[in-house]
CSV table of C-alpha atoms in Angstrom, one decimal:
chain,number,residue,atom,x,y,z
A,1,MET,CA,-25.9,-23.4,20.0
A,2,THR,CA,-24.6,-20.8,17.5
A,3,ASP,CA,-22.9,-17.6,18.5
A,4,THR,CA,-26.0,-15.6,17.6
A,5,ASP,CA,-28.2,-17.9,19.7
A,6,THR,CA,-26.2,-17.2,22.8
A,7,VAL,CA,-28.0,-15.3,25.6
A,8,ARG,CA,-26.0,-12.1,26.2
A,9,PRO,CA,-25.6,-10.5,29.6
A,10,ALA,CA,-27.3,-7.1,30.1
A,11,LEU,CA,-25.5,-3.8,29.8
A,12,ALA,CA,-25.4,-1.5,32.8
A,13,GLY,CA,-27.7,1.5,32.5
A,14,ASP,CA,-29.6,2.7,29.4
A,15,CYS,CA,-26.9,2.2,26.8
A,16,HIS,CA,-27.0,3.3,23.1
A,17,ALA,CA,-24.7,2.4,20.3
A,18,ILE,CA,-23.2,4.9,17.8
A,19,ILE,CA,-21.7,3.3,14.7
A,20,LEU,CA,-19.3,5.4,12.6
A,21,ALA,CA,-19.7,4.6,8.9
A,22,GLY,CA,-18.3,7.6,7.1
A,23,GLY,CA,-14.7,6.8,6.5
A,24,SER,CA,-13.0,6.6,3.1
A,25,GLY,CA,-10.6,3.7,3.7
A,26,THR,CA,-7.8,5.0,1.4
A,27,ARG,CA,-5.3,2.3,2.4
A,28,LEU,CA,-7.4,-0.3,0.6
A,29,TRP,CA,-7.4,1.5,-2.7
A,30,PRO,CA,-8.2,0.6,-5.5
A,31,LEU,CA,-11.1,-1.6,-4.1
A,32,SER,CA,-12.0,1.1,-1.6
A,33,ARG,CA,-13.0,4.5,-3.1
A,34,ASN,CA,-14.6,7.6,-1.7
A,35,LEU,CA,-18.0,6.7,-3.2
A,36,LEU,CA,-17.7,3.0,-2.1
A,37,PRO,CA,-15.4,2.8,0.9
A,38,LYS,CA,-14.2,-0.4,2.7
A,39,GLN,CA,-17.0,-0.6,5.3
A,40,LEU,CA,-19.5,-1.0,2.4
A,41,LEU,CA,-17.5,-3.8,0.7
A,42,VAL,CA,-17.6,-7.5,1.2
A,43,LEU,CA,-13.9,-8.2,2.2
A,44,ASP,CA,-14.3,-11.1,4.7
A,45,GLY,CA,-17.1,-13.6,4.3
A,46,THR,CA,-20.5,-12.8,2.6
A,47,THR,CA,-21.5,-9.6,4.2
A,48,THR,CA,-20.0,-6.1,4.3
A,49,LEU,CA,-17.9,-4.9,7.2
A,50,LEU,CA,-20.8,-2.5,8.1
A,51,GLN,CA,-23.3,-5.3,8.2
A,52,GLN,CA,-21.0,-7.4,10.3
A,53,THR,CA,-20.7,-4.6,12.8
A,54,VAL,CA,-24.4,-3.9,12.9
A,55,SER,CA,-25.2,-7.6,13.3
A,56,ARG,CA,-22.9,-7.8,16.3
A,57,VAL,CA,-24.3,-4.6,17.9
A,58,LEU,CA,-27.9,-5.8,17.5
A,59,GLU,CA,-27.0,-8.8,19.7
A,60,MET,CA,-26.5,-6.3,22.6
A,61,PHE,CA,-28.7,-3.3,21.7
A,62,PRO,CA,-32.3,-2.9,20.6
A,63,PRO,CA,-32.7,-1.4,17.1
A,64,ASP,CA,-34.1,1.9,18.5
A,65,HIS,CA,-30.9,2.3,20.6
A,66,VAL,CA,-28.6,1.9,17.5
A,67,TRP,CA,-27.5,5.0,15.5
A,68,VAL,CA,-25.4,4.8,12.3
A,69,VAL,CA,-23.6,8.0,11.3
A,70,THR,CA,-22.5,8.3,7.7
A,71,ASN,CA,-22.4,11.1,5.1
A,72,GLU,CA,-24.8,12.2,2.4
A,73,GLU,CA,-22.9,10.4,-0.4
A,74,HIS,CA,-23.3,7.0,1.3
A,75,VAL,CA,-26.6,7.4,3.2
A,76,PHE,CA,-28.8,5.5,0.7
A,77,GLU,CA,-26.4,2.6,0.4
A,78,VAL,CA,-26.0,2.5,4.2
A,79,ARG,CA,-29.7,2.5,4.7
A,80,LYS,CA,-30.1,-0.3,2.2
A,81,GLN,CA,-27.4,-2.4,3.9
A,82,VAL,CA,-28.7,-2.0,7.4
A,83,SER,CA,-32.4,-2.4,6.6
A,84,VAL,CA,-31.6,-5.9,5.3
A,85,LEU,CA,-30.6,-6.8,8.9
A,86,ASP,CA,-33.6,-5.0,10.5
A,87,ALA,CA,-36.1,-2.8,8.7
A,88,ARG,CA,-36.3,-0.5,11.8
A,89,LEU,CA,-32.7,0.6,11.3
A,90,GLU,CA,-33.5,2.6,8.1
A,91,THR,CA,-34.7,5.5,10.3
A,92,GLN,CA,-31.7,5.2,12.6
A,93,VAL,CA,-29.2,6.3,9.9
A,94,LEU,CA,-27.9,9.9,10.2
A,95,ALA,CA,-26.1,11.8,7.4
A,96,GLU,CA,-23.3,14.3,7.7
A,97,PRO,CA,-23.3,17.0,5.0
A,98,LEU,CA,-19.6,16.5,4.7
A,99,GLY,CA,-16.8,14.7,6.6
A,100,ARG,CA,-15.6,16.5,9.7
A,101,ASN,CA,-13.8,13.6,11.4
A,102,THR,CA,-14.9,11.4,14.3
A,103,LEU,CA,-15.7,14.0,17.1
A,104,PRO,CA,-18.4,15.9,15.2
A,105,ALA,CA,-19.8,12.5,13.9
A,106,ILE,CA,-20.1,11.2,17.5
A,107,MET,CA,-21.8,14.5,18.6
A,108,LEU,CA,-24.3,14.1,15.8
A,109,GLY,CA,-25.2,10.7,17.2
A,110,LEU,CA,-25.3,12.0,20.7
A,111,ASP,CA,-27.9,14.6,19.6
A,112,ARG,CA,-30.3,11.7,19.1
A,113,VAL,CA,-29.1,9.8,22.2
A,114,VAL,CA,-29.7,12.6,24.7
A,115,GLU,CA,-33.0,13.4,23.1
A,116,VAL,CA,-34.1,10.0,24.2
A,117,ASN,CA,-32.3,10.0,27.6
A,118,PRO,CA,-29.9,12.8,28.7
A,119,LYS,CA,-28.4,10.4,31.3
A,120,ALA,CA,-27.8,7.6,28.8
A,121,LEU,CA,-24.5,5.7,28.2
A,122,ALA,CA,-23.1,5.6,24.7
A,123,ALA,CA,-20.9,3.1,23.0
A,124,VAL,CA,-19.0,4.1,19.9
A,125,PHE,CA,-18.0,1.5,17.3
A,126,PRO,CA,-16.1,2.0,14.0
A,127,SER,CA,-17.9,0.2,11.2
A,128,ASP,CA,-14.9,-1.3,9.5
A,129,HIS,CA,-13.4,-3.6,12.2
A,130,LEU,CA,-13.2,-7.4,12.1
A,131,ILE,CA,-14.0,-8.9,15.5
A,132,ARG,CA,-14.1,-12.6,16.3
A,133,ASN,CA,-15.3,-14.3,19.5
A,134,GLY,CA,-18.6,-12.5,20.0
A,135,GLU,CA,-19.1,-13.9,23.6
A,136,ALA,CA,-15.8,-12.3,24.7
A,137,TRP,CA,-16.8,-9.0,23.0
A,138,ALA,CA,-20.2,-9.0,24.8
A,139,ALA,CA,-18.5,-9.7,28.2
A,140,ASP,CA,-16.0,-6.8,27.6
A,141,LEU,CA,-18.9,-4.5,26.7
A,142,VAL,CA,-20.7,-5.3,29.9
A,143,ARG,CA,-17.5,-4.7,31.9
A,144,ALA,CA,-17.1,-1.3,30.1
A,145,SER,CA,-20.7,-0.3,30.8
A,146,GLU,CA,-20.3,-1.0,34.5
A,147,LEU,CA,-17.2,1.3,34.5
A,148,ALA,CA,-19.0,4.0,32.5
A,149,ALA,CA,-21.9,3.9,34.9
A,150,ASP,CA,-19.3,4.6,37.6
A,151,LYS,CA,-18.4,7.9,35.8
A,152,ARG,CA,-15.4,6.5,33.9
A,153,PHE,CA,-14.6,7.2,30.3
A,154,VAL,CA,-13.8,3.7,28.9
A,155,THR,CA,-11.7,2.8,25.8
A,156,PHE,CA,-11.0,-0.7,24.5
A,157,GLY,CA,-7.4,-1.8,24.0
A,158,VAL,CA,-6.1,-4.9,22.2
A,159,LYS,CA,-3.0,-6.8,23.3
A,160,PRO,CA,-0.5,-6.4,20.4
A,161,ASP,CA,0.9,-9.6,18.9
A,162,LYS,CA,3.5,-7.7,16.7
A,163,PRO,CA,5.1,-4.3,16.5
A,164,GLU,CA,2.5,-2.5,14.4
A,165,THR,CA,3.5,1.1,13.4
A,166,GLY,CA,0.1,1.9,11.8
A,167,TYR,CA,-1.9,1.8,15.0
A,168,GLY,CA,-2.1,4.1,18.0
A,169,TYR,CA,-1.2,2.7,21.4
A,170,ILE,CA,-2.6,3.0,25.0
A,171,ALA,CA,-0.1,3.3,27.8
A,172,LEU,CA,-1.4,1.3,30.8
A,173,GLY,CA,-1.3,2.3,34.4
A,174,GLU,CA,-2.8,0.8,37.5
A,175,ASP,CA,-4.5,-2.6,37.2
A,176,LEU,CA,-8.1,-2.1,38.3
A,177,GLY,CA,-9.1,-5.8,38.1
A,178,GLY,CA,-11.4,-7.5,35.7
A,179,ASN,CA,-9.2,-6.7,32.7
A,180,ALA,CA,-9.5,-3.0,33.3
A,181,PHE,CA,-6.6,-0.6,33.7
A,182,ALA,CA,-6.0,3.1,34.4
A,183,VAL,CA,-4.6,4.9,31.3
A,184,ARG,CA,-1.3,6.8,31.6
A,185,GLY,CA,-1.4,8.2,28.1
A,186,PHE,CA,-1.6,7.6,24.4
A,187,VAL,CA,1.1,7.2,21.7
A,188,GLU,CA,0.1,7.8,18.1
A,189,LYS,CA,1.7,5.5,15.5
A,190,PRO,CA,5.2,4.9,16.9
A,191,ASP,CA,8.2,4.1,14.9
A,192,LEU,CA,9.2,0.4,14.6
A,193,ARG,CA,11.8,0.4,17.4
A,194,THR,CA,9.4,2.0,19.9
A,195,ALA,CA,6.6,-0.4,18.9
A,196,GLU,CA,9.0,-3.4,19.4
A,197,GLY,CA,9.6,-2.1,22.9
A,198,PHE,CA,5.9,-1.8,23.7
A,199,VAL,CA,5.3,-5.4,22.6
A,200,ARG,CA,8.3,-6.7,24.5
A,201,GLU,CA,7.4,-4.9,27.8
A,202,GLY,CA,3.7,-5.6,27.6
A,203,SER,CA,3.1,-2.0,28.8
A,204,HIS,CA,0.8,-0.9,26.0
A,205,LEU,CA,-2.3,-1.9,24.1
A,206,TRP,CA,-3.4,-1.1,20.6
A,207,ASN,CA,-6.1,1.6,20.6
A,208,SER,CA,-9.1,0.0,18.9
A,209,GLY,CA,-11.1,3.3,18.5
A,210,MET,CA,-14.0,1.9,20.5
A,211,PHE,CA,-15.3,3.8,23.5
A,212,LEU,CA,-18.1,3.7,26.1
A,213,PHE,CA,-19.0,6.6,28.3
A,214,SER,CA,-21.8,8.7,29.9
A,215,ALA,CA,-23.2,11.1,27.3
A,216,LYS,CA,-23.3,13.8,30.0
A,217,LEU,CA,-19.6,13.2,30.9
A,218,PHE,CA,-18.5,13.2,27.3
A,219,LEU,CA,-20.3,16.5,26.5
A,220,SER,CA,-18.9,18.2,29.6
A,221,GLN,CA,-15.4,17.4,28.3
A,222,VAL,CA,-16.2,18.8,24.9
A,223,ALA,CA,-17.3,22.0,26.6
A,224,ARG,CA,-14.0,22.0,28.5
A,225,PHE,CA,-11.6,21.4,25.6
A,226,GLU,CA,-13.4,22.3,22.4
A,227,PRO,CA,-15.3,25.6,22.9
A,228,VAL,CA,-16.1,26.0,19.1
A,229,LEU,CA,-17.8,22.6,19.0
A,230,TRP,CA,-19.5,23.2,22.3
A,231,ASP,CA,-21.0,26.5,21.0
A,232,TRP,CA,-22.2,24.7,17.8
A,233,TRP,CA,-23.8,22.0,20.0
A,234,MET,CA,-25.5,24.5,22.3
A,235,ARG,CA,-27.2,26.2,19.3
A,236,ARG,CA,-28.7,23.0,17.9
A,237,ASP,CA,-32.2,23.9,19.0
A,238,GLU,CA,-32.1,27.1,17.0
A,239,THR,CA,-30.0,25.7,14.1
A,240,PRO,CA,-29.9,22.0,13.4
A,241,LEU,CA,-26.4,20.6,13.8
A,242,VAL,CA,-26.1,19.6,10.1
A,243,ARG,CA,-26.6,23.2,9.0
A,244,GLY,CA,-23.5,24.4,10.8
A,245,TYR,CA,-21.3,21.5,9.7
A,246,ARG,CA,-19.2,23.5,7.2
A,247,ASP,CA,-18.1,25.9,9.9
A,248,ILE,CA,-16.9,23.5,12.6
A,249,PRO,CA,-13.4,22.2,12.9
A,250,ASP,CA,-12.3,18.9,11.4
A,251,ILE,CA,-11.1,17.0,14.5
A,252,SER,CA,-10.8,13.4,15.7
A,253,VAL,CA,-12.3,12.3,19.0
A,254,ASP,CA,-8.9,11.1,20.2
A,255,TYR,CA,-7.2,14.5,19.6
A,256,GLY,CA,-10.2,16.6,20.6
A,257,VAL,CA,-11.3,14.8,23.8
A,258,VAL,CA,-9.8,11.4,24.7
A,259,GLU,CA,-6.2,12.4,24.9
A,260,LYS,CA,-7.0,15.3,27.2
A,261,ILE,CA,-9.4,14.1,29.8
A,262,ASP,CA,-8.7,12.5,33.2
A,263,ASN,CA,-10.1,9.3,34.6
A,264,ILE,CA,-9.8,7.2,31.5
A,265,THR,CA,-10.0,3.4,31.8
A,266,ALA,CA,-9.0,0.8,29.3
A,267,VAL,CA,-10.7,-2.6,29.0
A,268,ARG,CA,-8.2,-5.1,27.6
A,269,ALA,CA,-10.0,-7.0,24.9
A,270,GLY,CA,-10.7,-10.7,25.3
A,271,PHE,CA,-11.8,-10.9,21.7
A,272,ASP,CA,-9.8,-11.1,18.4
A,273,TRP,CA,-9.7,-7.8,16.7
A,274,ASP,CA,-8.3,-6.3,13.4
A,275,ASP,CA,-9.2,-3.1,11.6
A,276,LEU,CA,-8.7,-4.5,8.1
A,277,GLY,CA,-7.1,-1.2,7.4
A,278,SER,CA,-4.4,-2.3,5.0
A,279,TRP,CA,-3.6,-4.9,2.3
A,280,GLU,CA,-1.1,-6.4,4.7
A,281,ALA,CA,-4.0,-7.1,7.1
A,282,MET,CA,-6.0,-8.6,4.3
A,283,TYR,CA,-3.1,-10.9,3.5
A,284,ARG,CA,-2.5,-11.9,7.1
A,285,LEU,CA,-6.1,-12.8,7.7
A,286,GLY,CA,-6.8,-14.5,4.3
A,287,GLU,CA,-6.8,-18.2,3.5
A,288,LYS,CA,-3.4,-19.1,2.0
A,289,ASP,CA,-2.5,-21.7,-0.6
A,290,ALA,CA,0.4,-24.1,-0.4
A,291,SER,CA,2.8,-21.4,-1.5
A,292,GLY,CA,1.5,-18.9,1.1
A,293,ASN,CA,-0.5,-16.8,-1.4
A,294,VAL,CA,-3.9,-15.3,-0.8
A,295,VAL,CA,-5.7,-15.4,-4.2
A,296,LYS,CA,-9.1,-14.0,-5.0
A,297,GLY,CA,-10.8,-13.6,-8.4
A,298,ASP,CA,-9.6,-14.5,-11.9
A,299,VAL,CA,-5.8,-14.9,-11.1
A,300,LEU,CA,-3.1,-17.0,-12.7
A,301,ALA,CA,-0.1,-17.3,-10.3
A,302,MET,CA,3.0,-19.1,-11.5
A,303,GLY,CA,6.0,-19.5,-9.1
A,304,CYS,CA,4.7,-16.9,-6.6
A,305,SER,CA,5.0,-17.1,-2.8
A,306,GLY,CA,3.7,-15.0,0.1
A,307,CYS,CA,1.6,-12.7,-2.2
A,308,LEU,CA,-1.8,-11.1,-2.0
A,309,LEU,CA,-3.3,-11.4,-5.5
A,310,ILE,CA,-6.8,-10.0,-6.2
A,311,SER,CA,-8.6,-9.4,-9.4
A,312,GLU,CA,-12.0,-7.9,-9.9
A,313,GLY,CA,-11.6,-6.9,-13.5
A,314,GLY,CA,-10.1,-9.3,-16.1
A,315,LYS,CA,-7.4,-11.9,-15.9
A,316,LEU,CA,-4.5,-11.1,-13.6
A,317,ALA,CA,-1.5,-13.2,-14.6
A,318,VAL,CA,1.7,-13.0,-12.4
A,319,SER,CA,4.9,-14.9,-12.4
A,320,GLY,CA,7.8,-15.2,-10.0
A,321,LEU,CA,6.7,-12.7,-7.4
A,322,SER,CA,7.4,-12.9,-3.7
A,323,ASN,CA,5.9,-10.9,-0.8
A,324,MET,CA,4.0,-8.7,-3.2
A,325,ILE,CA,0.5,-7.1,-3.3
A,326,MET,CA,-1.3,-7.1,-6.7
A,327,VAL,CA,-4.8,-5.7,-6.7
A,328,GLN,CA,-6.6,-5.2,-10.0
A,329,THR,CA,-10.0,-3.7,-10.7
A,330,ARG,CA,-11.6,-2.8,-14.0
A,331,ASP,CA,-10.0,0.6,-14.2
A,332,ALA,CA,-6.9,0.5,-11.9
A,333,THR,CA,-4.1,-1.8,-10.7
A,334,LEU,CA,-2.0,-1.5,-7.6
A,335,ALA,CA,1.4,-3.2,-7.3
A,336,CYS,CA,3.3,-2.9,-4.1
A,337,PRO,CA,5.9,-4.8,-2.0
A,338,MET,CA,4.3,-6.1,1.2
A,339,ASP,CA,6.7,-4.1,3.4
A,340,ARG,CA,5.6,-0.9,1.6
A,341,VAL,CA,1.9,-1.3,2.2
A,342,GLN,CA,1.7,1.9,4.3
A,343,THR,CA,2.6,4.0,1.2
A,344,VAL,CA,-0.8,3.2,-0.5
A,345,ARG,CA,-2.1,6.4,1.2
A,346,ASP,CA,0.6,8.3,-0.5
A,347,VAL,CA,-0.5,6.8,-3.9
A,348,VAL,CA,-4.1,7.9,-3.2
A,349,ALA,CA,-2.9,11.4,-2.2
A,350,ALA,CA,-0.8,11.7,-5.5
A,351,LEU,CA,-3.8,10.6,-7.6
A,352,LYS,CA,-6.0,13.1,-5.8
A,353,ALA,CA,-3.5,15.9,-6.4
A,354,GLU,CA,-3.5,15.2,-10.2
A,355,GLY,CA,-7.3,15.3,-10.2
A,356,SER,CA,-7.8,11.6,-10.9
A,357,SER,CA,-11.4,10.3,-10.7
A,358,LEU,CA,-9.9,6.9,-9.7
A,359,VAL,CA,-9.9,8.2,-6.1
A,360,GLU,CA,-13.6,9.0,-6.1
A,361,SER,CA,-15.4,6.0,-7.7
A,362,HIS,CA,-15.3,2.7,-9.4
A,363,PRO,CA,-16.6,2.4,-13.0
A,364,THR,CA,-19.9,1.2,-11.4
A,365,VAL,CA,-21.4,3.8,-9.1
A,366,TYR,CA,-24.4,2.9,-6.9
A,367,ARG,CA,-27.3,5.2,-6.5
A,368,PRO,CA,-30.6,4.9,-4.4
A,369,TRP,CA,-32.4,3.9,-7.6
A,370,GLY,CA,-29.9,1.4,-8.9
A,371,ASN,CA,-26.4,1.9,-10.5
A,372,TYR,CA,-24.5,3.0,-13.6
A,373,THR,CA,-21.3,1.8,-15.2
A,374,VAL,CA,-19.1,4.0,-17.4
A,375,LEU,CA,-18.3,1.8,-20.4
A,376,GLU,CA,-16.2,4.2,-22.4
A,377,GLU,CA,-15.5,7.9,-22.5
A,378,GLY,CA,-13.5,10.4,-24.5
A,379,PRO,CA,-13.5,14.1,-25.5
A,380,HIS,CA,-17.2,15.2,-25.8
A,381,TYR,CA,-18.7,11.7,-25.3
A,382,LYS,CA,-19.4,9.2,-22.5
A,383,ILE,CA,-21.2,5.8,-22.7
A,384,LYS,CA,-22.9,4.3,-19.7
A,385,ARG,CA,-24.8,1.2,-18.8
A,386,ILE,CA,-27.7,2.2,-16.4
A,387,GLN,CA,-29.6,-0.3,-14.3
A,388,VAL,CA,-32.8,0.9,-12.6
A,389,ASN,CA,-34.3,-1.2,-9.8
A,390,PRO,CA,-37.9,-2.4,-10.2
A,391,GLY,CA,-40.3,0.4,-9.1
A,392,ALA,CA,-37.5,2.9,-8.8
A,393,ARG,CA,-37.6,6.4,-10.3
A,394,LEU,CA,-34.8,8.8,-11.0
A,395,SER,CA,-35.1,12.6,-10.4
A,396,SER,CA,-36.8,14.9,-12.8
A,397,GLN,CA,-33.7,16.8,-14.1
A,398,MET,CA,-32.0,18.8,-16.8
A,399,HIS,CA,-28.5,19.2,-18.2
A,400,HIS,CA,-27.0,22.5,-19.5
A,401,HIS,CA,-24.1,21.1,-21.4
A,402,ARG,CA,-25.0,17.6,-22.8
A,403,SER,CA,-27.6,15.8,-24.7
A,404,GLU,CA,-28.4,12.1,-24.2
A,405,HIS,CA,-29.6,9.1,-26.2
A,406,TRP,CA,-31.1,6.1,-24.4
A,407,VAL,CA,-31.5,2.6,-25.8
A,408,VAL,CA,-33.4,0.0,-23.8
A,409,VAL,CA,-31.6,-3.3,-23.5
A,410,ASP,CA,-33.8,-5.1,-21.1
A,411,GLY,CA,-37.0,-4.4,-19.2
A,412,THR,CA,-39.5,-1.6,-19.6
A,413,ALA,CA,-38.7,2.1,-19.3
A,414,GLU,CA,-41.1,4.9,-18.4
A,415,VAL,CA,-39.7,8.1,-19.9
A,416,GLU,CA,-40.8,11.8,-19.7
A,417,VAL,CA,-39.2,14.4,-21.9
A,418,ASN,CA,-40.5,18.0,-21.3
A,419,ASN,CA,-43.6,16.4,-19.6
A,420,VAL,CA,-44.4,14.1,-22.5
A,421,PRO,CA,-44.6,10.5,-21.3
A,422,VAL,CA,-43.6,7.5,-23.4
A,423,ILE,CA,-43.1,3.7,-22.7
A,424,LEU,CA,-40.1,2.0,-24.2
A,425,VAL,CA,-39.2,-1.7,-24.4
A,426,GLU,CA,-36.2,-3.7,-25.7
A,427,ASN,CA,-34.4,-2.1,-28.7
A,428,GLN,CA,-36.5,1.1,-28.6
A,429,SER,CA,-34.7,4.4,-28.0
A,430,VAL,CA,-35.3,8.1,-27.2
A,431,ASP,CA,-33.3,11.3,-27.6
A,432,ILE,CA,-32.9,13.7,-24.7
A,433,PRO,CA,-32.0,17.2,-26.1
A,434,LYS,CA,-29.7,19.5,-24.2
A,435,ALA,CA,-31.6,21.7,-21.6
A,436,SER,CA,-34.8,19.5,-21.7
A,437,GLN,CA,-36.5,18.4,-18.5
A,438,HIS,CA,-36.5,14.6,-18.4
A,439,ARG,CA,-37.1,11.6,-16.1
A,440,LEU,CA,-36.6,7.8,-16.2
A,441,ALA,CA,-38.5,5.2,-14.2
A,442,ASN,CA,-38.8,1.4,-14.1
A,443,PRO,CA,-42.5,0.5,-13.8
A,444,GLY,CA,-41.8,-3.2,-14.2
A,445,LYS,CA,-40.9,-6.1,-11.8
A,446,VAL,CA,-37.5,-6.8,-13.3
A,447,PRO,CA,-34.4,-4.6,-13.5
A,448,LEU,CA,-34.4,-2.1,-16.3
A,449,ASP,CA,-31.1,-1.9,-18.3
A,450,ILE,CA,-30.4,0.9,-20.8
A,451,ILE,CA,-27.4,2.2,-22.6
A,452,GLU,CA,-26.9,6.0,-22.4
A,453,ILE,CA,-24.8,7.9,-24.9
A,454,GLN,CA,-23.9,11.4,-23.7
A,455,SER,CA,-22.4,14.1,-26.0
A,456,GLY,CA,-21.4,17.6,-25.2
A,457,PRO,CA,-18.6,19.8,-24.1
A,458,TYR,CA,-19.0,19.0,-20.3
A,459,LEU,CA,-20.1,15.6,-19.1
A,460,GLU,CA,-19.5,15.5,-15.3
A,461,GLU,CA,-22.1,14.5,-12.8
A,462,ASP,CA,-22.4,18.0,-11.3
A,463,ASP,CA,-24.2,19.2,-14.5
A,464,ILE,CA,-27.6,18.2,-13.1
A,465,VAL,CA,-30.4,20.5,-12.2
A,466,ARG,CA,-33.0,18.6,-10.2
A,467,PHE,CA,-36.7,19.7,-10.2
A,468,ASP,CA,-38.2,16.8,-8.2
A,469,ASP,CA,-36.7,13.8,-6.5
A,470,VAL,CA,-38.2,11.0,-4.4
A,471,TYR,CA,-34.9,10.7,-2.5
A,472,GLY,CA,-34.8,14.3,-1.3
A,473,ARG,CA,-31.8,15.4,-3.4
A,474,VAL,CA,-33.3,18.6,-4.8
A,475,GLN,CA,-31.2,21.6,-3.7
A,476,LYS,CA,-33.1,23.9,-1.5
C-alpha cells in the first residue's frame, strides 16, 4: 500500500486548512523571484512545493475545507497548479491585493472559514515546506486537533538535529503527554552559541510555522492584541477585507498573536521536516555524487567537492571549488561560500536598492494566457518571444509610449487592431501603432508562438491600459 492509499484517522471537530502561498523566497535567489517564488518551483521531485503541500493536505481535508491564500501577482499560476490536483480547488484560492505578512493572510482565510462554520478549527500550513513520512504528519495533525478542540492554541515544533541560526525556536515547558508540551516562550533566530545550547539541552524545538486552533479563540486574541486589525476585521460586512488591505499593518502571526497569548501547546513532530529556505538546505537534502557535490542541469565540475552546482541557463563550468554554491540562470549567477548562505538575502536587498529587475522576474514571465520571454533589450527597444495557450486570449489594450511589431513563428493568431480583425499564420506579421487598441488570441489547438518587437521611449509593463480582459485585470 502506498502512502496516499493509507486510510487516515479523522480530525477532531470541523477542521479547515489555510495554506499560505504568498511568500517571495528571497534566500533561493536567483531561482526564486518575486513573480515566481520558491513555492511555485519544482525544487524536489517532479511537482512544485505548493503542489506537494496541497496533495498532503487533501489526504486529511475535503477540497471545500481547503483555502489557499496568495497574492494578485500569483493567483492565476496558483489556481492552475492546484486545479491540476483537484479542479474544485480553483475556487478556493484567495488573492491578497498586496503582501501584508502572515497575520492578515490568515485572517483573509478565516473570513471564509467562519462563513462556513464560526465554531470551526483551522490549521495553517506554509506552502514551501518539505515534509516526509505522511503517516506521522497525519497522526500529529490529529493530536493537534484534539488539543485545539480543548481550547488550546497549538503549534508544531521540530526536534533540531543541528544548531540552526536561521530558524525560530520554541522553549518547552511541562510535558503534557502524547508528544505535546506546554510552551514557555519563543526565541527568534538565535546566535550560534545559543543554538548549540538549545540542541545540547534538548529544551527547544524549531518553530515550523504550522498551527492549529479554534477560529473563535484566534480571533479573540487578535481583538486583544491587534486592535487595528480587529477593527478592519469587524468592518468586513460593510467593506470587503481586500479593499482595506493597504491601510492595515504588515505583521507576522508570530509577532502579532502567537508570542503574546497564553495556553499555547507545542506538538513535537514525528515527521521529517525542512523548509527548503536556503541553498544550504537544498545541498543538504540533495543527492550527492562521489565527491559530495549536488549537481543539477548543464554543469561541468572538475576537481570540486562539497558543492551545490545548478545551471538553468547555459553551460556552467567550474574547477577546483570546495564548499561553494554556484547557481546560474539565463540572466543571473550566484556564487557564495556554503557558510555564507544567509547573506543571499542581503544580495537581493542590494539588487532591489539599485532598482534591478533581477529581483522581480526571470526572463520568462508566466501569465494566465501563457508566457513571454525577453530575448534582448536596449535603449528604446525590446524583443520578446510570446507563447499563447490554445484557446487563450490576451486583454484588449493600448500603450501610450510604444509601438509593436508581431511576427507569427508557429500556430495561428487572431489579431484585432482598432477593432479590425485579421488571422495570421506562420511568417505573417502585423504592426501595432502607438496608442492603438489591440488584442491577441489563439483560436487554434496548439500553442501560438510570436516574436514581438517593441520600440519607443518607455517599454515597461505598466504602460498598459486595459479595456476588456477575460481574467478580470481591468482597473475599476
